[in-house]
Coordinates of C-alpha atoms and ligand atoms in Angstrom, one line a residue:
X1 CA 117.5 121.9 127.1
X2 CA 113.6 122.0 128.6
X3 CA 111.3 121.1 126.5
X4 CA 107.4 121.4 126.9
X5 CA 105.5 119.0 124.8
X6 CA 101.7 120.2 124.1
X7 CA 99.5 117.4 122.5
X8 CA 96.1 115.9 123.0
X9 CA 97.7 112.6 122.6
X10 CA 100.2 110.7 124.1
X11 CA 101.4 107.2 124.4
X12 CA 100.7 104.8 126.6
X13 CA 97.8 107.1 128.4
X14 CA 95.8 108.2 125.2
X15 CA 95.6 107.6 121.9
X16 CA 93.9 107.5 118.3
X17 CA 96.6 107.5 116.4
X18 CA 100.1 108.2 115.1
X19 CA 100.4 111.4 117.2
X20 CA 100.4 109.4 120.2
X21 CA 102.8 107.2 119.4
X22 CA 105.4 110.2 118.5
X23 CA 104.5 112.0 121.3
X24 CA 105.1 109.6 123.5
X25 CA 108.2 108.9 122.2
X26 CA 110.1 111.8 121.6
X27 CA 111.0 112.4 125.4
X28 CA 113.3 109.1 125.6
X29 CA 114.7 109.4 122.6
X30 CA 115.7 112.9 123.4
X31 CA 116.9 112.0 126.8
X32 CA 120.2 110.6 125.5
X33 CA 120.9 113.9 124.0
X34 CA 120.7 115.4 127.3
X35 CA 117.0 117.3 127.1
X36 CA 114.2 117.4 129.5
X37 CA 111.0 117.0 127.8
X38 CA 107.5 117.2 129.7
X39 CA 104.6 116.1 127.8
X40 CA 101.5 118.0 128.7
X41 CA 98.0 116.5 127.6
X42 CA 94.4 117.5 129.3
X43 CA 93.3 115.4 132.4
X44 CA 90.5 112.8 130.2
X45 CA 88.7 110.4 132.5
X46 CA 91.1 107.9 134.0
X47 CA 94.5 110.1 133.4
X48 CA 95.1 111.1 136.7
X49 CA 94.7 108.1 138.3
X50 CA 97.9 107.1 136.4
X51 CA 100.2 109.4 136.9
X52 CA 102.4 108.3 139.9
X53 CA 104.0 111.0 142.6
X54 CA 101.6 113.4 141.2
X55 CA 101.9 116.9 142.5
X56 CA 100.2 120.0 141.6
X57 CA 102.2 122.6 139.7
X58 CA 99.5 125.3 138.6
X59 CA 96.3 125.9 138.9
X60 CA 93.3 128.9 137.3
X61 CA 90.3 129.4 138.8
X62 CA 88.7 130.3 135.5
X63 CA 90.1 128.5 132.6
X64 CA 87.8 128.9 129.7
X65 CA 84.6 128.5 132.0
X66 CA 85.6 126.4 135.0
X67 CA 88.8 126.1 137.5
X68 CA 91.7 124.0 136.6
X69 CA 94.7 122.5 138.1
X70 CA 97.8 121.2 136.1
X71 CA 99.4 117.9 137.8
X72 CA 102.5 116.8 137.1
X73 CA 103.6 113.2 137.3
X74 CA 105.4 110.4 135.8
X75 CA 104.0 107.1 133.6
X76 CA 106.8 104.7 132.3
X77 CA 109.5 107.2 132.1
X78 CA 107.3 109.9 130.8
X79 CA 107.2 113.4 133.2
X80 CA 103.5 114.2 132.5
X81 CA 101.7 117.3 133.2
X82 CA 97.9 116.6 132.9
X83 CA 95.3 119.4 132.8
X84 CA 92.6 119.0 134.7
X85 CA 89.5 121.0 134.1
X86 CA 86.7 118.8 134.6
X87 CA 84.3 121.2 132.7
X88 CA 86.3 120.9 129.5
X89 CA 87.6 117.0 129.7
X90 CA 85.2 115.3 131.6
X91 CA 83.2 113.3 128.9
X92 CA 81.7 110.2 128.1
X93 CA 82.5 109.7 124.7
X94 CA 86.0 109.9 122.9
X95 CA 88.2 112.3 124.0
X96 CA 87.3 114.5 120.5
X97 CA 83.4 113.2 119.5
X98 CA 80.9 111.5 121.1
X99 CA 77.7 109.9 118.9
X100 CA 76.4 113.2 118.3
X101 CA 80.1 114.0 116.8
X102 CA 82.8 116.5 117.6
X103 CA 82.1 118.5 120.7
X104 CA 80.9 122.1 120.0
X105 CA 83.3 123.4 122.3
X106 CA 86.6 121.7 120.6
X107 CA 87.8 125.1 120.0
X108 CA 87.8 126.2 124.1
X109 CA 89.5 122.8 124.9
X110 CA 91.9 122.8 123.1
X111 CA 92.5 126.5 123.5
X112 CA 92.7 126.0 127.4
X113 CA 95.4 123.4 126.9
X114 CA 97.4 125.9 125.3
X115 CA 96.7 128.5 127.6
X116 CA 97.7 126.9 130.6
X117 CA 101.1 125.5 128.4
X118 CA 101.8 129.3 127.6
X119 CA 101.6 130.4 130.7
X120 CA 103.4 127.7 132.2
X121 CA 106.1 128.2 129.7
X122 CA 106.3 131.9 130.5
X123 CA 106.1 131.6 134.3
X124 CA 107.2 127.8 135.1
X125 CA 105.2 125.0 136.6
X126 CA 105.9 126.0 140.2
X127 CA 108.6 123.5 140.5
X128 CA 111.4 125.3 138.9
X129 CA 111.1 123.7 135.8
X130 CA 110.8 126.6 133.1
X131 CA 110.9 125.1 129.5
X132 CA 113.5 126.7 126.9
X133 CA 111.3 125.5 123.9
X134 CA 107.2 125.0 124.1
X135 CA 106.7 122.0 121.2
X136 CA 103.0 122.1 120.1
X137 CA 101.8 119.2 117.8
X138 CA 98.6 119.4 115.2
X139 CA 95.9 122.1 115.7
X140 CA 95.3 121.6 119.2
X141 CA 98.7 122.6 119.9
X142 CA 98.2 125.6 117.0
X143 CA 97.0 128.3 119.5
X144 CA 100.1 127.6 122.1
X145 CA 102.8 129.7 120.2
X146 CA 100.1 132.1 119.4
X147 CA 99.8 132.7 123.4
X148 CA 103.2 133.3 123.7
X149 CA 103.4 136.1 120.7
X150 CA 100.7 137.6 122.2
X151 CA 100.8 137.6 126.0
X152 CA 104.5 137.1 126.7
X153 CA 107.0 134.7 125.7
X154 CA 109.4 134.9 129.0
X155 CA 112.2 134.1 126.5
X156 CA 110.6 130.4 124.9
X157 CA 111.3 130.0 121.9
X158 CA 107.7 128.0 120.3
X159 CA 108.0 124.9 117.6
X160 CA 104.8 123.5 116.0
X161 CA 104.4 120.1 114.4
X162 CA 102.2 119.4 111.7
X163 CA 101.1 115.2 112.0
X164 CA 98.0 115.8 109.7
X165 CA 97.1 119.1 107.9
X166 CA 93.5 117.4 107.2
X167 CA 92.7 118.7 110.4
X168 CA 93.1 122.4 110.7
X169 CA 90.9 123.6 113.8
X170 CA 88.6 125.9 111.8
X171 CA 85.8 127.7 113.6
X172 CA 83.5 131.0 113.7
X173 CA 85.0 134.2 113.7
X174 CA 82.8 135.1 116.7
X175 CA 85.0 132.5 118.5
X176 CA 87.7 135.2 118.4
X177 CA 87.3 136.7 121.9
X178 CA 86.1 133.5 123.7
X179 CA 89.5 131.9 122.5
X180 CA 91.4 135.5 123.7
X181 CA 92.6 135.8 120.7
X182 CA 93.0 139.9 120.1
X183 CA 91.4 141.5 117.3
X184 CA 94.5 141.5 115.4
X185 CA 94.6 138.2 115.3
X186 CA 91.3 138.1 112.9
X187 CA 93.9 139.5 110.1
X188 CA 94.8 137.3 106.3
X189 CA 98.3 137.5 107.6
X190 CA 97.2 135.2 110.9
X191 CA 94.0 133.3 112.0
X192 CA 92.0 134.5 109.6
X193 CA 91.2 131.5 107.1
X194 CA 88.0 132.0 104.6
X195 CA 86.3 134.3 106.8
X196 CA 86.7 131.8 109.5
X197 CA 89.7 131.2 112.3
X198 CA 92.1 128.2 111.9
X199 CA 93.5 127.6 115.2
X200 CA 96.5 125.8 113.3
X201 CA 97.4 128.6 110.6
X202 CA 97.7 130.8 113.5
X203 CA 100.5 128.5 114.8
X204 CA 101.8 127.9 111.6
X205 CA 102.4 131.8 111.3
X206 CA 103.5 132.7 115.0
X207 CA 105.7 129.9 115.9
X208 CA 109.4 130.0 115.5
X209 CA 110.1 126.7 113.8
X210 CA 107.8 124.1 111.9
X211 CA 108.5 120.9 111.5
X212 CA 106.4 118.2 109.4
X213 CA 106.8 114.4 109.6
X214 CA 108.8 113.4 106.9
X215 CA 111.1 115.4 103.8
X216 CA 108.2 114.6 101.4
X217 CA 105.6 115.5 103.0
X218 CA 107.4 118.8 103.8
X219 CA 107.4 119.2 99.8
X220 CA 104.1 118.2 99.3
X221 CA 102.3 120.8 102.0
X222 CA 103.6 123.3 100.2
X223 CA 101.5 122.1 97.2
X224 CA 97.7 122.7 96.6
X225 CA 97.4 119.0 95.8
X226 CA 98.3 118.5 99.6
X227 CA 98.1 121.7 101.3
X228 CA 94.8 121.5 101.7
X229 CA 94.2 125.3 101.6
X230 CA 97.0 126.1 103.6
X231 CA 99.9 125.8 100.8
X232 CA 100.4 129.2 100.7
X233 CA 101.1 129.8 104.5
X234 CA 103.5 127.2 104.7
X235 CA 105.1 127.8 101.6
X236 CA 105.9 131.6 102.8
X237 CA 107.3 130.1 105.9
X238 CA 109.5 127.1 103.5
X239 CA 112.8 128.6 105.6
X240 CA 111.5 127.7 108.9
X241 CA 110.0 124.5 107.8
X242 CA 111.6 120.7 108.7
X243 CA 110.7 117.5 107.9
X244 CA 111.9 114.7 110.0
X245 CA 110.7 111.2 110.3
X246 CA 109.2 109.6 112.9
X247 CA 111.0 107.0 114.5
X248 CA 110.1 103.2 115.8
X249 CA 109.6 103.0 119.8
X250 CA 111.5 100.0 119.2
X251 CA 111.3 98.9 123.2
X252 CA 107.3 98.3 122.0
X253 CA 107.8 96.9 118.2
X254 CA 111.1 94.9 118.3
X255 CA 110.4 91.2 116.7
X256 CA 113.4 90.1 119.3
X257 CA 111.3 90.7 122.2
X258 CA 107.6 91.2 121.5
X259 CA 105.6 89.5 124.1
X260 CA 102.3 89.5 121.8
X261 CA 104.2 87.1 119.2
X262 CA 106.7 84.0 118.6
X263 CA 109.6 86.0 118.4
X264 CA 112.1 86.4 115.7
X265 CA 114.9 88.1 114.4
X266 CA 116.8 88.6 110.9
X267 CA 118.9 85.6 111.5
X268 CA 116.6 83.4 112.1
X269 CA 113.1 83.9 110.9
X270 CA 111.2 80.3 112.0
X271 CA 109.2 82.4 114.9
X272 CA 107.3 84.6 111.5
X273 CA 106.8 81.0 110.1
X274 CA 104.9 80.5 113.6
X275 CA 103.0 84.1 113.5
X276 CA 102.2 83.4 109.9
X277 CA 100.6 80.1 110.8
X278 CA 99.0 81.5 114.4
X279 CA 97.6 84.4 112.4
X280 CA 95.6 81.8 110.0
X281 CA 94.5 79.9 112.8
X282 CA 93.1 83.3 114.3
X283 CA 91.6 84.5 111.6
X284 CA 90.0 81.7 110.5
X285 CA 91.7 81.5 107.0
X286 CA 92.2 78.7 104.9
X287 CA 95.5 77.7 103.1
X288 CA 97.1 81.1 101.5
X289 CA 99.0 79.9 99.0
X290 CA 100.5 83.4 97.8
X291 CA 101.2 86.7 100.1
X292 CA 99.5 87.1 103.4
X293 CA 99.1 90.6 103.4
X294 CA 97.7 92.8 106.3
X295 CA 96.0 96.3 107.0
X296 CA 95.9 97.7 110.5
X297 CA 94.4 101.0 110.0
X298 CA 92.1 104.0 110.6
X299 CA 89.3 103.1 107.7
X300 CA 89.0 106.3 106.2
X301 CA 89.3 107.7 102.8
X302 CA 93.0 109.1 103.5
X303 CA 93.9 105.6 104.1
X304 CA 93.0 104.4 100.2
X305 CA 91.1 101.4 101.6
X306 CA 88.1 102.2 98.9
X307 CA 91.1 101.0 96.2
X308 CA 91.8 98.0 98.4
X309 CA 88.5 97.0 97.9
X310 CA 88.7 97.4 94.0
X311 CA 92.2 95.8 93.7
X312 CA 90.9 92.6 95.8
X313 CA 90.0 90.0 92.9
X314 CA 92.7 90.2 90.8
X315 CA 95.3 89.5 93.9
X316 CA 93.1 86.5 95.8
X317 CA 92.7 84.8 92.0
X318 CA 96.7 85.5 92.2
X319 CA 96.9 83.3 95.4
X320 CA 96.7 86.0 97.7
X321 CA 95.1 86.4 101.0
X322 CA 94.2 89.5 103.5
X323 CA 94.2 90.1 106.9
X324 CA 92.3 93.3 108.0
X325 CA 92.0 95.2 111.4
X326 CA 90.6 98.7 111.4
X327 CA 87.5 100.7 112.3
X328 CA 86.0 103.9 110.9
X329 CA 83.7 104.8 108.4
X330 CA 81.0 102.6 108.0
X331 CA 80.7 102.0 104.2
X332 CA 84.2 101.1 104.1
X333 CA 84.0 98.5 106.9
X334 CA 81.1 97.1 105.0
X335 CA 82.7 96.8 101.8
X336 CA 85.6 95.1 103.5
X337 CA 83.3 92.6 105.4
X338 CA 81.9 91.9 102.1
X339 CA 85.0 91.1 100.8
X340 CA 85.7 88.3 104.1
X341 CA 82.0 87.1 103.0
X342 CA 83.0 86.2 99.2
X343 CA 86.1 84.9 100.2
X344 CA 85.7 83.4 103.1
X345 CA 89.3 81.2 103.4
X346 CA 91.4 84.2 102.3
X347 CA 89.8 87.2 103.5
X348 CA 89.1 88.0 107.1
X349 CA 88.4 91.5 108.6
X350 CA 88.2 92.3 112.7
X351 CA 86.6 96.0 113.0
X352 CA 87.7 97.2 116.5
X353 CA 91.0 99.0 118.3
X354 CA 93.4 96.0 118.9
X355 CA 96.7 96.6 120.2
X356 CA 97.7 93.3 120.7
X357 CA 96.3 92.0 117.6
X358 CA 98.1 94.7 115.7
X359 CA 101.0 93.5 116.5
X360 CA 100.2 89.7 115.8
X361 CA 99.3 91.2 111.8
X362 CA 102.0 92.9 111.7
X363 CA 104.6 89.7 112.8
X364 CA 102.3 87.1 111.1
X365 CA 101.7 88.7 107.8
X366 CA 104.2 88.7 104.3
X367 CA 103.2 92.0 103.2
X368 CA 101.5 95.4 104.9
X369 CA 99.6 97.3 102.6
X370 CA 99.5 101.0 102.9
X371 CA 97.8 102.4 100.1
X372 CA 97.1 106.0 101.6
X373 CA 96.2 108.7 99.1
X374 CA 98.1 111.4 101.8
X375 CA 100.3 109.8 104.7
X376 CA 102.7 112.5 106.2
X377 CA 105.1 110.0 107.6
X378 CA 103.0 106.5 108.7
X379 CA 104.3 104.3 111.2
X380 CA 102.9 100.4 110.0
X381 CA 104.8 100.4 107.2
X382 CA 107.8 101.0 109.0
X383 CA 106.7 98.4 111.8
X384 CA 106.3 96.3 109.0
X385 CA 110.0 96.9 107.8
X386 CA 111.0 96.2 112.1
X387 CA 109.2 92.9 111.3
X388 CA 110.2 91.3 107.9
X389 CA 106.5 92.5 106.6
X390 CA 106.7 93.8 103.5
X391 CA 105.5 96.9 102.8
X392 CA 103.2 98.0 99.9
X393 CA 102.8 101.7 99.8
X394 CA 101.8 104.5 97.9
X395 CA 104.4 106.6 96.9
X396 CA 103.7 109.8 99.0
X397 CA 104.5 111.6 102.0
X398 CA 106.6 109.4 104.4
X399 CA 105.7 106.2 103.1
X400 CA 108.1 107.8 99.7
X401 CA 110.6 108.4 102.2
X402 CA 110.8 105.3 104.7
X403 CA 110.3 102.3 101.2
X404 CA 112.9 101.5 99.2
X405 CA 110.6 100.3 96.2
X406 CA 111.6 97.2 94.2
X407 CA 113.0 97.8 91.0
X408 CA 115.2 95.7 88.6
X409 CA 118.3 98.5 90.0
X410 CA 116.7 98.3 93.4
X411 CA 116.7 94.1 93.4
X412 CA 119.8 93.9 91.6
X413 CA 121.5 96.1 94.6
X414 CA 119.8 94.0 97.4
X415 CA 118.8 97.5 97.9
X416 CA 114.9 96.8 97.8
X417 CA 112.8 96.6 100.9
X418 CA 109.3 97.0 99.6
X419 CA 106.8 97.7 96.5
X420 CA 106.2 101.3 95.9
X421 CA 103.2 102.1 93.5
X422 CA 102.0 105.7 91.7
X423 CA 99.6 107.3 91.3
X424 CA 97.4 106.1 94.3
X425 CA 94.4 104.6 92.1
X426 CA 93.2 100.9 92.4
X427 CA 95.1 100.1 88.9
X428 CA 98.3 101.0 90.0
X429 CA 97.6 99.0 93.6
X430 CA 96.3 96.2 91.8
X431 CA 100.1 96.3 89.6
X432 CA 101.7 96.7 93.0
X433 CA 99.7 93.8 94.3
X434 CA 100.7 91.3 91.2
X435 CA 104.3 92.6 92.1
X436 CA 104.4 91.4 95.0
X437 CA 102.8 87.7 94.5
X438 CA 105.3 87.8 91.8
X439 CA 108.3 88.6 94.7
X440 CA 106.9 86.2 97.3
X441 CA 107.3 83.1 95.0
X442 CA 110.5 84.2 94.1
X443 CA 111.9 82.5 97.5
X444 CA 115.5 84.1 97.1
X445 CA 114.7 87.0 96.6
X446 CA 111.9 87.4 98.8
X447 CA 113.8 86.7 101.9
X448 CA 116.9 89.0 100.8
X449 CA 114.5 91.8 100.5
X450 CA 112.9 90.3 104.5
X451 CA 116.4 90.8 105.7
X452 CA 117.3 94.1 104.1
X453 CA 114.0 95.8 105.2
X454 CA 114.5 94.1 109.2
X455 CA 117.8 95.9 108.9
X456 CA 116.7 99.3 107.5
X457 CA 117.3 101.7 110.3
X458 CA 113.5 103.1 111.5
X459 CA 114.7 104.1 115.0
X460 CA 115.0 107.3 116.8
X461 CA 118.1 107.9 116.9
X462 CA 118.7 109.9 113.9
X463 CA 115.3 111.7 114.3
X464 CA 116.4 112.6 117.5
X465 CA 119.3 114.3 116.5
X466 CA 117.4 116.3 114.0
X467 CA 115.1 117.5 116.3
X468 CA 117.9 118.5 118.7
X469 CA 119.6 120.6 116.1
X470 CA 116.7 122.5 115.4
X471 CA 116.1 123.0 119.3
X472 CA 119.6 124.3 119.6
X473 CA 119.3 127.0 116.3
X474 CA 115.9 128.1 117.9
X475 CA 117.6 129.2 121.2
X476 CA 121.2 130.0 119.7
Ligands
ADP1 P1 97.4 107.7 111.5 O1 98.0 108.4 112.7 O2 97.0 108.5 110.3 O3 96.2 106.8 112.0 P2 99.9 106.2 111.5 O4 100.3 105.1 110.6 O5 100.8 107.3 111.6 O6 98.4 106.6 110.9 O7 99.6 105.6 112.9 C1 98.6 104.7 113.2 C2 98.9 104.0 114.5 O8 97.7 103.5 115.0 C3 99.8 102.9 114.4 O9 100.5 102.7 115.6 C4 98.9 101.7 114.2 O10 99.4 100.5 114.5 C5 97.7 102.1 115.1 N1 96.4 101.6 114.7 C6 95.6 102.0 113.7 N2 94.4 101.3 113.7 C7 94.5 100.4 114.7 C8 93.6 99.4 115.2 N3 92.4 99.2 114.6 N4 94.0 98.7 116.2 C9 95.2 98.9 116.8 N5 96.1 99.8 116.4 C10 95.7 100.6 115.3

């Protein structure tokens, strides 16, 4: 099958988060199963530049305000179509916000993406190429199936994924026009959310399949706990809705063969020894006689590093010592750098984007803590399974799914490859926390649990297939 992927993210060109990696992804892991999967993101500065044998597939003199030319070419193995409309995407900030915040015209961006993906769905790219299913992620994929119901479909068949429902691409009503939406579209039954539009409820209610990112957090969307306003909309769609995992790209987080670390494996786990001792050295830490454990995270609110904060004393008077990378809200990296300040040998924080040194934490610590009060699927706790890291996670969303918690059962059944904690408050992290000094001293066991969670299957295979199936009911 042809698949279009539309996403303002993707792996390794852009990226601010889990979306990227996913994106980037699912075309390989697809590939074996015999689909074609383009990925189509807007032209940001620097993006075309990479994209080898680029050609030019489509282009509108007036997209949203400006002419613009889609270019497709390849990066890795990827077959990208990049959008170039330099009014829209030529920016000097981020490719969302600059320091005055989100661009005004988010809305049009976004909306042009989707346009030109519609349209390229219904006519093809001018190569031949003429997708069977358009795959829209998040809210600025949300208006791309919406095209399609409303200007023509050509026969594809529309799929939207939901990474993060916090973000919901509400603006004015008076946007309706600007964003050709028609009139109709302004109805309770579509865009129409509070008296305002939400480009992603309108995708949520035209597209033919929804998927989410993991089986919880297909449950919990569907509750007003989680739904964040748009419970009801999804739950009146529950027999169109999916969840499936993300996957590992295990050919960039593989402890066999990670060039950023002393490499390891299952069998024989003196290289995380090494890391272990590197990642001291780098951070400047003194001796940690307990857990190492690590963050490498967005700092946000979702992320539950306020209850870090709170649960800190307790586990460094345990023995325990942290290793932070992350940036985001400001409070929260001052609280954390506070933390490194009071404790000086067992806490450190770096506040940046690190690739590298996200994977050196994530090979060189004991334990990853994930303590996120929402986390549709998460990907560092299931690097940290890849790598022998053990996770501590909130029970929710895909962190529920992808951590076999550590109970007596759980232990007894060599079962265990983590420490699950509930409900996401800084008591029940600080329990988790004395858990798992508790665990690490218990050598044994500790390093059954290391080798059962390296061995816990967080690849793409069987993510793949589920995707697949649901490609092949849409166009049955
Ligand atoms: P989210 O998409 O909500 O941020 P995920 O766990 O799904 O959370 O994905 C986060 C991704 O971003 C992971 O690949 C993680 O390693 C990476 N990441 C987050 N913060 C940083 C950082 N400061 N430096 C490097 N990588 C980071």
């Amino acid at each position: 099958m042809r698949i279009l992927s539309v996403a303002s993210e993707c792996v390794p060109l852009v990226k601010t988060g889990g979306l990227a990696d996913v994106v980037g992804a699912l075309p390989g892991a697809l590939a074996p199963l015999g689909h074609d999967m383009r990925v189509m993101i807007p032209a940001y500065p620097g993006i075309l530049e990479k994209l080898r044998n680029r050609v030019e597939i489509w282009a509108d003199p007036d997209l949203f305000g400006g002419p613009a030319k889609a270019h497709l070419g390849r990066v890795a193995d990827l077959d990208v179509i990049a959008l170039d409309a330099p009014h829209l995407y030529r920016r000097d900030g981020g490719i969302y916000a600059d320091a005055g915040g989100d661009y005004p015209d988010n809305p049009e961006r976004f909306a042009a993406l989707c346009w030109a993906a519609a349209a390229i769905a219904r006519d093809g790219g001018g190569d031949g190429w003429t997708p069977d299913i358009l795959h829209a992620h998040d809210w600025q994929g949300g208006l791309a199936p919406a095209y399609l119901h409303y200007h023509g479909s050509g026969g594809t068949r529309s799929m939207l994924t939901i990474h993060n429902i916090a973000f919901q691409g509400i603006t004015g009503a008076d946007r309706l026009s600007a964003l050709r939406l028609p009139p109709e579209a302004f109805d309770k039954e579509a865009a129409e959310y509070w008296g305002n539009l939400s480009t992603l409820k309108l995708g949520l209610v035209k597209a033919d399949a929804i998927t989410t990112v993991s089986p919880t957090y297909a449950e919990e969307l569907m509750r007003p706990e989680f739904g964040m306003g748009l419970e009801g909309v999804i739950a009146s769609r529950a027999k169109d809705l999916h969840g499936i995992l993300n996957g590992v790209d295990e050919a960039i987080w593989s402890p066999e063969h990670d060039d950023a670390i002393a490499p390891y494996s299952a069998r024989s786990l003196k290289g995380k020894a090494t890391n272990r001792a590197r990642l001291i050295a780098e951070f400047g830490l003194g001796d940690v006689p307990g857990p190492l454990a690590i963050v490498v995270s967005r700092l946000t609110w979702q992320k539950g590093i306020d209850l870090l904060a709170e649960a800190l004393p307790d586990f460094i008077a345990a023995g325990g010592g942290l290793a932070m990378l992350g940036s985001g809200d400001r409070d929260l990296e001052e609280a954390m750098r506070r933390a490194a300040h009071i404790w000086p040998d067992r806490v450190a924080v770096r506040v940046g984007y690190d690739e590298p040194l996200a994977h050196r934490l994530i090979a060189g610590g004991d334990a990853v803590l994930v303590p996120s009060r929402f986390e549709p699927c998460g990907l560092t706790q299931m690097y940290g399974l890849r790598y022998g890291t053990i996770p501590v996670v909130a029970a929710t969303g895909g962190l529920n799914d992808t951590v076999i918690g550590a109970t007596p059962a759980s232990l007894s059944a060599k079962a265990a490859t983590g420490i699950t904690f509930h409900p996401v408050d800084h008591i029940a992290l600080a329990g988790a926390l004395r858990r798992l000094v508790a665990l690490h001293a218990d050598r044994p066991v500790w390093t059954t649990m290391v080798k059962r969670a390296m061995k816990a299957d967080v690849g793409w295979h069987g993510p793949a297939a589920r995707y697949s199936e649901i490609y092949g009911n849409l166009t049955a």
